Coordinates of N, CA and C in Angstrom, one line a residue:
M240 N -11.4 -6.6 -2.4 CA -11.1 -5.3 -2.8 C -11.4 -5.1 -4.3
W241 N -11.9 -3.9 -4.6 CA -12.3 -3.5 -6.0 C -11.0 -3.0 -6.7
A242 N -10.9 -3.4 -8.0 CA -9.7 -2.9 -8.8 C -10.1 -3.0 -10.2
D243 N -9.5 -2.2 -11.0 CA -9.7 -2.3 -12.5 C -8.6 -3.0 -13.1
S244 N -8.6 -3.2 -14.4 CA -7.7 -4.0 -15.1 C -6.3 -3.5 -15.1
T245 N -6.1 -2.2 -14.9 CA -4.7 -1.6 -14.9 C -4.0 -2.0 -13.6
F246 N -4.7 -2.4 -12.6 CA -4.1 -2.7 -11.3 C -3.0 -3.7 -11.4
L247 N -3.3 -4.8 -12.2 CA -2.3 -5.9 -12.3 C -1.2 -5.6 -13.3
H248 N -1.3 -4.5 -14.0 CA -0.2 -4.0 -14.8 C 0.7 -3.0 -14.0
M249 N 0.0 -2.3 -13.1 CA 0.8 -1.4 -12.2 C 1.6 -2.2 -11.2
F250 N 0.9 -3.2 -10.6 CA 1.6 -4.0 -9.6 C 1.8 -5.4 -10.2
D251 N 3.1 -5.8 -10.4 CA 3.4 -6.9 -11.2 C 3.4 -8.2 -10.3
Y252 N 2.3 -8.6 -9.8 CA 2.2 -9.9 -9.1 C 2.3 -11.0 -10.1
K253 N 3.0 -12.1 -9.6 CA 3.2 -13.2 -10.5 C 1.8 -13.9 -10.7
V254 N 1.5 -14.2 -12.0 CA 0.3 -14.9 -12.3 C 0.4 -16.4 -12.2
V255 N -0.4 -17.0 -11.5 CA -0.4 -18.5 -11.3 C -1.3 -19.2 -12.3
Y256 N -2.5 -18.7 -12.5 CA -3.5 -19.2 -13.5 C -4.1 -18.0 -14.2
G257 N -4.3 -18.2 -15.5 CA -5.0 -17.1 -16.3 C -4.0 -16.2 -17.1
R258 N -4.6 -15.3 -17.8 CA -3.8 -14.3 -18.6 C -4.0 -12.9 -18.0
R259 N -3.0 -12.2 -17.7 CA -3.1 -10.9 -17.1 C -4.0 -10.0 -18.0
A260 N -4.0 -10.1 -19.3 CA -4.8 -9.3 -20.2 C -6.3 -9.5 -20.0
D261 N -6.6 -10.7 -19.5 CA -8.1 -11.1 -19.4 C -8.6 -10.8 -18.0
M262 N -7.8 -10.3 -17.1 CA -8.3 -10.2 -15.7 C -8.9 -8.8 -15.4
L263 N -10.0 -8.8 -14.7 CA -10.6 -7.6 -14.2 C -11.1 -6.6 -15.2
N264 N -11.3 -7.0 -16.5 CA -11.7 -6.1 -17.5 C -13.2 -6.2 -17.9
K265 N -13.9 -7.0 -17.1 CA -15.4 -7.2 -17.4 C -16.1 -7.2 -16.1
P266 N -17.4 -6.9 -16.1 CA -18.2 -7.0 -14.8 C -18.2 -8.5 -14.3
N267 N -18.3 -8.6 -13.0 CA -18.5 -9.9 -12.4 C -17.3 -10.8 -12.5
Q268 N -16.1 -10.2 -12.6 CA -14.9 -11.0 -12.6 C -14.2 -10.9 -11.2
V269 N -13.5 -11.9 -10.9 CA -12.7 -11.9 -9.6 C -11.4 -12.6 -9.8
V270 N -10.4 -12.0 -9.2 CA -9.0 -12.6 -9.2 C -8.7 -13.0 -7.8
L271 N -8.3 -14.2 -7.6 CA -8.0 -14.7 -6.2 C -6.5 -14.9 -6.0
T272 N -6.1 -14.7 -4.8 CA -4.7 -15.1 -4.5 C -4.6 -16.6 -4.4
E273 N -3.4 -17.1 -4.5 CA -3.1 -18.5 -4.6 C -3.7 -19.3 -3.4
S274 N -3.5 -18.7 -2.2 CA -4.0 -19.4 -1.0 C -5.5 -19.4 -0.9
K275 N -6.1 -18.3 -1.4 CA -7.6 -18.2 -1.4 C -8.2 -19.1 -2.4
A276 N -7.6 -19.2 -3.6 CA -8.0 -20.2 -4.6 C -8.0 -21.6 -4.1
R277 N -6.9 -21.9 -3.4 CA -6.8 -23.3 -2.9 C -7.8 -23.6 -1.8
A278 N -8.2 -22.5 -1.0 CA -9.2 -22.7 0.0 C -10.6 -23.0 -0.6
Y279 N -10.9 -22.4 -1.7 CA -12.2 -22.5 -2.4 C -12.2 -23.7 -3.3
F280 N -11.1 -23.9 -4.1 CA -11.2 -24.9 -5.2 C -10.2 -26.0 -5.1
G281 N -9.5 -26.1 -4.0 CA -8.4 -27.1 -3.9 C -7.3 -26.8 -4.8
N282 N -6.7 -27.8 -5.4 CA -5.5 -27.7 -6.2 C -5.8 -27.6 -7.7
E283 N -7.1 -27.6 -8.1 CA -7.5 -27.5 -9.5 C -7.4 -26.1 -10.0
N284 N -7.3 -26.0 -11.3 CA -7.3 -24.7 -12.0 C -8.7 -24.1 -11.9
P285 N -8.9 -22.9 -11.2 CA -10.3 -22.4 -11.0 C -10.7 -21.5 -12.1
I286 N -9.9 -21.2 -13.2 CA -10.3 -20.3 -14.2 C -11.7 -20.7 -14.8
G287 N -12.6 -19.8 -14.8 CA -13.9 -20.0 -15.4 C -14.9 -20.5 -14.4
Q288 N -14.5 -20.9 -13.2 CA -15.4 -21.3 -12.1 C -16.1 -20.1 -11.6
T289 N -17.3 -20.3 -11.0 CA -18.1 -19.2 -10.4 C -18.1 -19.3 -8.9
M290 N -18.2 -18.2 -8.3 CA -18.4 -18.2 -6.8 C -19.4 -17.1 -6.5
E291 N -20.1 -17.3 -5.4 CA -21.2 -16.4 -5.0 C -20.7 -15.5 -3.8
A292 N -20.9 -14.2 -4.0 CA -20.6 -13.3 -2.9 C -21.9 -12.6 -2.5
L293 N -21.9 -12.2 -1.3 CA -23.1 -11.5 -0.7 C -22.8 -10.1 -0.6
S294 N -23.4 -9.3 -1.5 CA -23.1 -7.8 -1.5 C -24.4 -7.2 -2.1
R295 N -25.3 -6.7 -1.1 CA -26.6 -6.2 -1.5 C -27.3 -7.1 -2.5
G296 N -27.4 -8.4 -2.1 CA -28.0 -9.4 -2.9 C -26.9 -10.3 -3.4
N297 N -27.3 -11.5 -3.9 CA -26.3 -12.4 -4.4 C -25.6 -11.9 -5.6
L298 N -24.3 -12.2 -5.6 CA -23.5 -11.7 -6.7 C -22.6 -12.9 -7.2
L299 N -22.8 -13.3 -8.5 CA -22.0 -14.4 -9.0 C -20.8 -13.8 -9.7
L300 N -19.7 -14.3 -9.3 CA -18.4 -13.9 -9.8 C -17.7 -15.0 -10.5
T301 N -17.1 -14.7 -11.7 CA -16.3 -15.7 -12.4 C -14.8 -15.5 -12.2
V302 N -14.1 -16.5 -11.9 CA -12.7 -16.4 -11.6 C -12.0 -16.2 -12.9
S303 N -11.3 -15.1 -13.1 CA -10.6 -14.8 -14.3 C -9.0 -14.9 -14.1
G304 N -8.6 -15.1 -12.9 CA -7.2 -15.2 -12.7 C -6.8 -15.6 -11.2
V305 N -5.6 -16.1 -11.1 CA -5.1 -16.4 -9.8 C -3.7 -15.9 -9.7
I306 N -3.4 -15.1 -8.7 CA -2.0 -14.5 -8.6 C -1.4 -15.0 -7.3
E307 N -0.1 -14.8 -7.2 CA 0.7 -15.2 -6.0 C 0.1 -14.4 -4.7
D308 N 0.3 -15.0 -3.6 CA -0.1 -14.4 -2.3 C 0.6 -13.0 -2.2
V309 N -0.1 -12.1 -1.6 CA 0.4 -10.8 -1.3 C 1.4 -10.9 -0.2
P310 N 2.6 -10.2 -0.3 CA 3.6 -10.3 0.7 C 3.1 -9.6 2.0
D311 N 3.7 -10.0 3.1 CA 3.4 -9.4 4.4 C 3.8 -7.9 4.5
N312 N 4.9 -7.5 3.9 CA 5.4 -6.2 4.0 C 4.9 -5.2 3.0
T313 N 3.5 -5.2 2.9 CA 2.9 -4.2 2.0 C 1.7 -3.6 2.8
H314 N 1.4 -2.4 2.4 CA 0.2 -1.7 3.0 C -1.1 -2.1 2.3
L315 N -1.0 -2.8 1.2 CA -2.1 -3.2 0.4 C -2.4 -4.7 0.5
K316 N -3.1 -5.1 1.5 CA -3.3 -6.5 1.7 C -4.7 -6.9 1.2
F317 N -4.8 -8.0 0.5 CA -6.1 -8.5 -0.1 C -5.9 -10.0 -0.4
D318 N -7.0 -10.7 -0.5 CA -7.0 -12.1 -1.0 C -7.9 -12.3 -2.2
M319 N -8.6 -11.2 -2.6 CA -9.3 -11.3 -3.8 C -9.5 -9.9 -4.4
L320 N -9.6 -9.8 -5.7 CA -9.9 -8.6 -6.4 C -11.1 -8.7 -7.2
V321 N -12.1 -7.9 -7.0 CA -13.3 -7.9 -7.9 C -13.2 -6.7 -8.9
S322 N -13.6 -7.0 -10.1 CA -13.4 -6.0 -11.1 C -14.2 -4.7 -10.8
D323 N -13.6 -3.6 -11.0 CA -14.2 -2.3 -10.8 C -15.5 -2.1 -11.6
A324 N -15.5 -2.8 -12.8 CA -16.7 -2.7 -13.7 C -17.9 -3.3 -12.9
T325 N -17.7 -4.3 -12.0 CA -18.8 -4.8 -11.2 C -19.4 -3.8 -10.3
F326 N -18.5 -3.0 -9.7 CA -18.9 -1.9 -8.8 C -19.7 -0.9 -9.6
V327 N -19.2 -0.5 -10.7 CA -19.9 0.5 -11.6 C -21.3 0.0 -11.9
D328 N -21.4 -1.3 -12.2 CA -22.6 -2.0 -12.6 C -23.7 -1.9 -11.5
R329 N -23.2 -2.1 -10.3 CA -24.2 -2.4 -9.2 C -24.5 -1.1 -8.4
F330 N -23.6 -0.1 -8.4 CA -23.8 1.1 -7.6 C -23.8 2.3 -8.5
D331 N -24.4 3.4 -7.9 CA -24.4 4.7 -8.7 C -23.0 5.3 -8.6
Y332 N -22.3 5.0 -9.7 CA -20.9 5.4 -9.6 C -20.6 6.6 -10.6
G333 N -21.6 7.3 -11.0 CA -21.4 8.3 -12.0 C -21.0 9.7 -11.4
E334 N -20.9 9.7 -10.0 CA -20.6 11.0 -9.4 C -19.1 11.0 -8.9
W335 N -18.7 12.2 -8.5 CA -17.3 12.3 -8.1 C -17.2 12.4 -6.6
N336 N -18.2 11.9 -5.8 CA -18.1 12.1 -4.4 C -17.8 10.8 -3.7
W337 N -17.3 9.8 -4.4 CA -16.7 8.6 -3.8 C -15.3 8.8 -3.4
N338 N -15.1 9.1 -2.1 CA -13.7 9.6 -1.7 C -13.0 8.5 -0.9
N339 N -13.5 7.2 -1.0 CA -12.8 6.2 -0.3 C -12.1 5.2 -1.2
H340 N -11.6 5.8 -2.3 CA -10.8 5.0 -3.3 C -9.4 5.5 -3.3
Y341 N -8.5 4.5 -3.6 CA -7.1 4.9 -3.7 C -6.8 4.8 -5.2
V342 N -6.0 5.8 -5.7 CA -5.6 5.8 -7.1 C -4.1 5.8 -7.1
Y343 N -3.5 4.9 -7.9 CA -2.1 4.8 -8.0 C -1.7 5.3 -9.4
L344 N -0.7 6.2 -9.4 CA -0.2 6.7 -10.7 C 1.2 6.4 -10.9
Q345 N 1.5 6.0 -12.1 CA 2.9 5.7 -12.5 C 3.5 7.0 -13.2
L346 N 4.4 7.6 -12.6 CA 5.0 8.9 -13.1 C 6.2 8.7 -13.9
Q347 N 6.5 9.6 -14.8 CA 7.8 9.6 -15.5 C 8.9 9.8 -14.6
P348 N 10.1 9.2 -14.8 CA 11.3 9.4 -14.0 C 11.6 10.9 -13.8
G349 N 11.9 11.3 -12.6 CA 12.2 12.7 -12.3 C 11.0 13.6 -12.0
T350 N 9.8 13.0 -12.1 CA 8.6 13.8 -11.8 C 8.4 14.0 -10.3
D351 N 8.2 15.2 -9.8 CA 8.0 15.4 -8.4 C 6.5 15.3 -8.2
P352 N 6.1 14.3 -7.3 CA 4.6 14.1 -7.0 C 3.9 15.4 -6.6
A353 N 4.6 16.3 -5.9 CA 4.0 17.5 -5.4 C 3.5 18.4 -6.5
D354 N 4.2 18.2 -7.7 CA 3.7 19.1 -8.8 C 2.3 18.7 -9.3
L355 N 1.9 17.5 -8.9 CA 0.5 17.1 -9.4 C -0.6 17.8 -8.6
E356 N -0.3 18.2 -7.3 CA -1.4 18.6 -6.4 C -2.1 19.8 -6.9
P357 N -1.5 20.8 -7.5 CA -2.3 21.9 -8.1 C -3.2 21.5 -9.1
K358 N -2.8 20.5 -9.9 CA -3.7 19.9 -11.0 C -4.9 19.2 -10.3
F359 N -4.6 18.5 -9.2 CA -5.7 17.8 -8.5 C -6.7 18.8 -8.0
D360 N -6.2 20.0 -7.5 CA -7.1 21.0 -7.1 C -8.0 21.5 -8.2
Q361 N -7.4 21.6 -9.4 CA -8.2 22.0 -10.6 C -9.3 21.0 -10.9
M362 N -9.0 19.7 -10.8 CA -10.0 18.7 -11.0 C -11.1 18.7 -10.0
I363 N -10.7 19.0 -8.8 CA -11.8 19.0 -7.7 C -12.7 20.2 -8.0
R364 N -12.1 21.3 -8.4 CA -13.0 22.5 -8.7 C -13.9 22.2 -9.9
K365 N -13.3 21.5 -10.9 CA -14.1 21.2 -12.1 C -15.3 20.3 -11.8
Y366 N -14.9 19.1 -11.2 CA -15.9 18.0 -11.1 C -16.8 18.1 -9.9
H367 N -16.4 18.9 -8.9 CA -17.2 19.2 -7.7 C -17.9 20.5 -7.8
E368 N -17.6 21.2 -8.9 CA -18.3 22.5 -9.2 C -18.0 23.5 -8.1
V369 N -16.7 23.6 -7.8 CA -16.3 24.6 -6.8 C -15.8 25.9 -7.5
E370 N -16.4 27.0 -7.2 CA -16.0 28.2 -7.9 C -14.6 28.7 -7.5
E371 N -13.9 29.3 -8.5 CA -12.6 29.9 -8.2 C -12.7 30.9 -7.0
G372 N -11.9 30.8 -6.1 CA -11.9 31.7 -4.9 C -12.6 31.1 -3.7
D373 N -13.5 30.1 -4.0 CA -14.1 29.4 -2.8 C -13.1 28.4 -2.3
K374 N -13.1 28.2 -1.0 CA -12.2 27.3 -0.3 C -12.6 25.8 -0.6
L375 N -11.5 25.0 -0.9 CA -11.8 23.6 -1.1 C -12.0 22.9 0.2
T376 N -12.9 22.0 0.3 CA -13.2 21.3 1.5 C -12.5 20.0 1.6
E377 N -11.8 19.6 0.5 CA -11.1 18.3 0.5 C -9.8 18.5 -0.4
R378 N -8.9 17.7 -0.2 CA -7.6 17.7 -0.9 C -7.2 16.3 -1.4
W379 N -6.7 16.2 -2.5 CA -6.1 15.0 -3.0 C -4.5 15.1 -2.8
V380 N -3.9 14.1 -2.2 CA -2.5 14.2 -1.9 C -1.8 13.1 -2.6
A381 N -0.7 13.5 -3.2 CA 0.2 12.5 -3.9 C 1.3 12.0 -3.0
M382 N 1.5 10.8 -2.9 CA 2.5 10.2 -1.9 C 3.2 9.0 -2.6
K383 N 4.5 9.0 -2.4 CA 5.3 7.8 -2.9 C 4.8 6.5 -2.2
V384 N 4.7 5.4 -2.9 CA 4.3 4.2 -2.3 C 5.3 3.8 -1.1
S385 N 6.6 4.1 -1.3 CA 7.6 3.8 -0.3 C 7.4 4.6 1.0
D386 N 6.7 5.7 0.9 CA 6.5 6.6 2.1 C 5.2 6.3 2.8
I387 N 4.3 5.4 2.3 CA 3.0 5.2 2.8 C 3.0 4.7 4.2
H388 N 3.9 3.7 4.5 CA 3.8 2.9 5.8 C 4.1 3.9 7.0
L389 N 5.1 4.7 6.8 CA 5.5 5.6 8.0 C 5.0 7.0 7.9
Q390 N 4.5 7.5 6.8 CA 4.2 8.9 6.7 C 2.7 9.1 6.3
S391 N 2.0 8.1 6.0 CA 0.6 8.3 5.7 C -0.3 8.1 6.9
D392 N -1.2 9.0 7.1 CA -2.2 8.9 8.2 C -3.5 9.6 7.8
Y393 N -4.1 9.1 6.8 CA -5.2 9.8 6.2 C -6.5 8.9 6.5
T394 N -7.6 9.5 6.2 CA -8.9 8.7 6.3 C -8.9 7.6 5.3
Y395 N -9.5 6.5 5.8 CA -9.7 5.3 5.0 C -8.3 4.6 4.6
E396 N -7.4 4.6 5.6 CA -6.2 3.9 5.4 C -6.5 2.4 5.3
T397 N -5.7 1.7 4.4 CA -6.0 0.2 4.3 C -5.6 -0.6 5.5
E398 N -4.7 0.0 6.3 CA -4.3 -0.6 7.6 C -3.7 0.4 8.4
A399 N -3.5 0.1 9.7 CA -2.9 1.1 10.6 C -1.5 1.4 10.2
P400 N -1.1 2.6 10.0 CA 0.3 2.9 9.5 C 1.3 2.8 10.6
G401 N 2.5 2.7 10.2 CA 3.6 2.8 11.2 C 3.8 4.2 11.7
N402 N 4.8 4.3 12.6 CA 5.0 5.6 13.3 C 6.5 6.0 13.1
A403 N 6.7 7.0 12.2 CA 8.1 7.4 12.0 C 8.8 7.9 13.2
R404 N 8.0 8.6 14.1 CA 8.6 9.2 15.3 C 9.1 8.0 16.3
S405 N 8.3 7.0 16.3 CA 8.8 5.8 17.1 C 10.1 5.2 16.6
I406 N 10.2 5.1 15.3 CA 11.4 4.6 14.7 C 12.6 5.6 15.1
Q407 N 12.4 6.9 15.0 CA 13.4 7.8 15.4 C 13.9 7.7 16.8
V408 N 12.9 7.5 17.7 CA 13.2 7.4 19.1 C 14.0 6.1 19.4
I409 N 13.6 5.0 18.7 CA 14.4 3.8 18.8 C 15.8 3.9 18.3
Q410 N 16.0 4.7 17.2 CA 17.3 4.9 16.7 C 18.2 5.7 17.6
I411 N 17.6 6.7 18.3 CA 18.3 7.5 19.3 C 18.7 6.7 20.5
I412 N 17.8 5.8 20.9 CA 18.1 4.9 22.1 C 19.3 4.0 21.7
A413 N 19.2 3.4 20.5 CA 20.2 2.5 20.0 C 21.6 3.3 19.9
L414 N 21.6 4.5 19.5 CA 22.8 5.3 19.4 C 23.4 5.5 20.8
F415 N 22.5 5.8 21.8 CA 23.0 6.0 23.2 C 23.7 4.7 23.7
I416 N 23.0 3.6 23.4 CA 23.5 2.3 23.8 C 24.9 2.1 23.2
L417 N 25.1 2.4 21.9 CA 26.4 2.2 21.3 C 27.4 3.1 21.9
I418 N 27.0 4.4 22.2 CA 28.0 5.3 22.8 C 28.4 4.8 24.2
I419 N 27.5 4.3 25.0 CA 27.8 3.8 26.3 C 28.7 2.6 26.2
A420 N 28.4 1.7 25.3 CA 29.2 0.5 25.1 C 30.7 0.9 24.7
W421 N 30.7 1.9 23.8 CA 32.1 2.4 23.3 C 32.9 3.0 24.5
V422 N 32.2 3.9 25.3 CA 32.9 4.5 26.5 C 33.3 3.4 27.4
N423 N 32.5 2.4 27.7 CA 32.8 1.3 28.6 C 34.0 0.5 28.1
Y424 N 34.0 0.3 26.8 CA 35.2 -0.4 26.2 C 36.5 0.3 26.3
I425 N 36.4 1.7 26.1 CA 37.6 2.5 26.3 C 38.1 2.5 27.7
N426 N 37.1 2.6 28.7 CA 37.5 2.6 30.1 C 38.2 1.2 30.5
L427 N 37.6 0.1 30.0 CA 38.1 -1.2 30.4 C 39.5 -1.4 29.7
T428 N 39.6 -1.0 28.5 CA 40.9 -1.1 27.8 C 42.0 -0.3 28.4
T429 N 41.6 1.0 28.8 CA 42.6 1.8 29.5 C 43.0 1.2 30.9
A430 N 42.0 0.7 31.6 CA 42.3 0.1 32.9 C 43.2 -1.1 32.8
R431 N 42.9 -1.9 31.8 CA 43.8 -3.1 31.6 C 45.2 -2.7 31.1
A432 N 45.3 -1.6 30.3 CA 46.6 -1.2 29.9 C 47.4 -0.7 31.1
V433 N 46.7 0.1 32.0 CA 47.4 0.6 33.2 C 47.9 -0.6 34.1
D434 N 47.0 -1.6 34.3 CA 47.5 -2.8 35.0 C 48.6 -3.5 34.4
R435 N 48.6 -3.6 33.1 CA 49.6 -4.3 32.3 C 51.0 -3.5 32.5
A436 N 50.9 -2.2 32.5 CA 52.1 -1.4 32.6 C 52.7 -1.6 34.0
K437 N 51.8 -1.7 35.0 CA 52.3 -2.0 36.4 C 53.0 -3.3 36.5
E438 N 52.5 -4.3 35.8 CA 53.1 -5.6 35.8 C 54.5 -5.6 35.1
V439 N 54.5 -4.8 34.0 CA 55.8 -4.7 33.3 C 56.8 -4.0 34.2
G440 N 56.3 -3.0 34.9 CA 57.2 -2.2 35.8 C 57.8 -3.1 36.9
L441 N 56.9 -3.9 37.5 CA 57.4 -4.8 38.6 C 58.4 -5.8 38.1
R442 N 58.3 -6.3 36.9 CA 59.2 -7.3 36.4 C 60.6 -6.7 36.2

């Protein structure tokens, strides 16, 4: 996955080897997860080691850091990060038509993400040269990270999202089961109480 140096400041993964400030800030740098580093370099410190990647020709990458493995309960799964500067170096990245990137923003407390979307529209008009009054053919959408798994269903998702409706259906079924169990408990308790009353009456 491509990422710039701010990625590891936005997402506070534990650093195993290297310095966070030195990671992903130059071309041809790579950061590995702990398990991936172990697979390539064993138990030695791999900082400064080079590895070859095949991407439109051979690409030599220098390991600038190792971080902890990514947890399973995340939408953003990767085992290596290649510096975005490498991408800029190798591809024509001067245009604004690369729409398969994710951008993460850290907002001030109390900021409503929806307030950003009109500003996004202004940026699209400016950099895609869309005249005022002309209809936009694309939109940039702000979404909380905590909402991505169940509520995001856009192009170029990093993985298949969950389904909020399925969760709601399961919750409704669980509620019905609880109600049925509660009714059965009341019926059984009432029946036993009646039987007990008869026993007391006979004595």
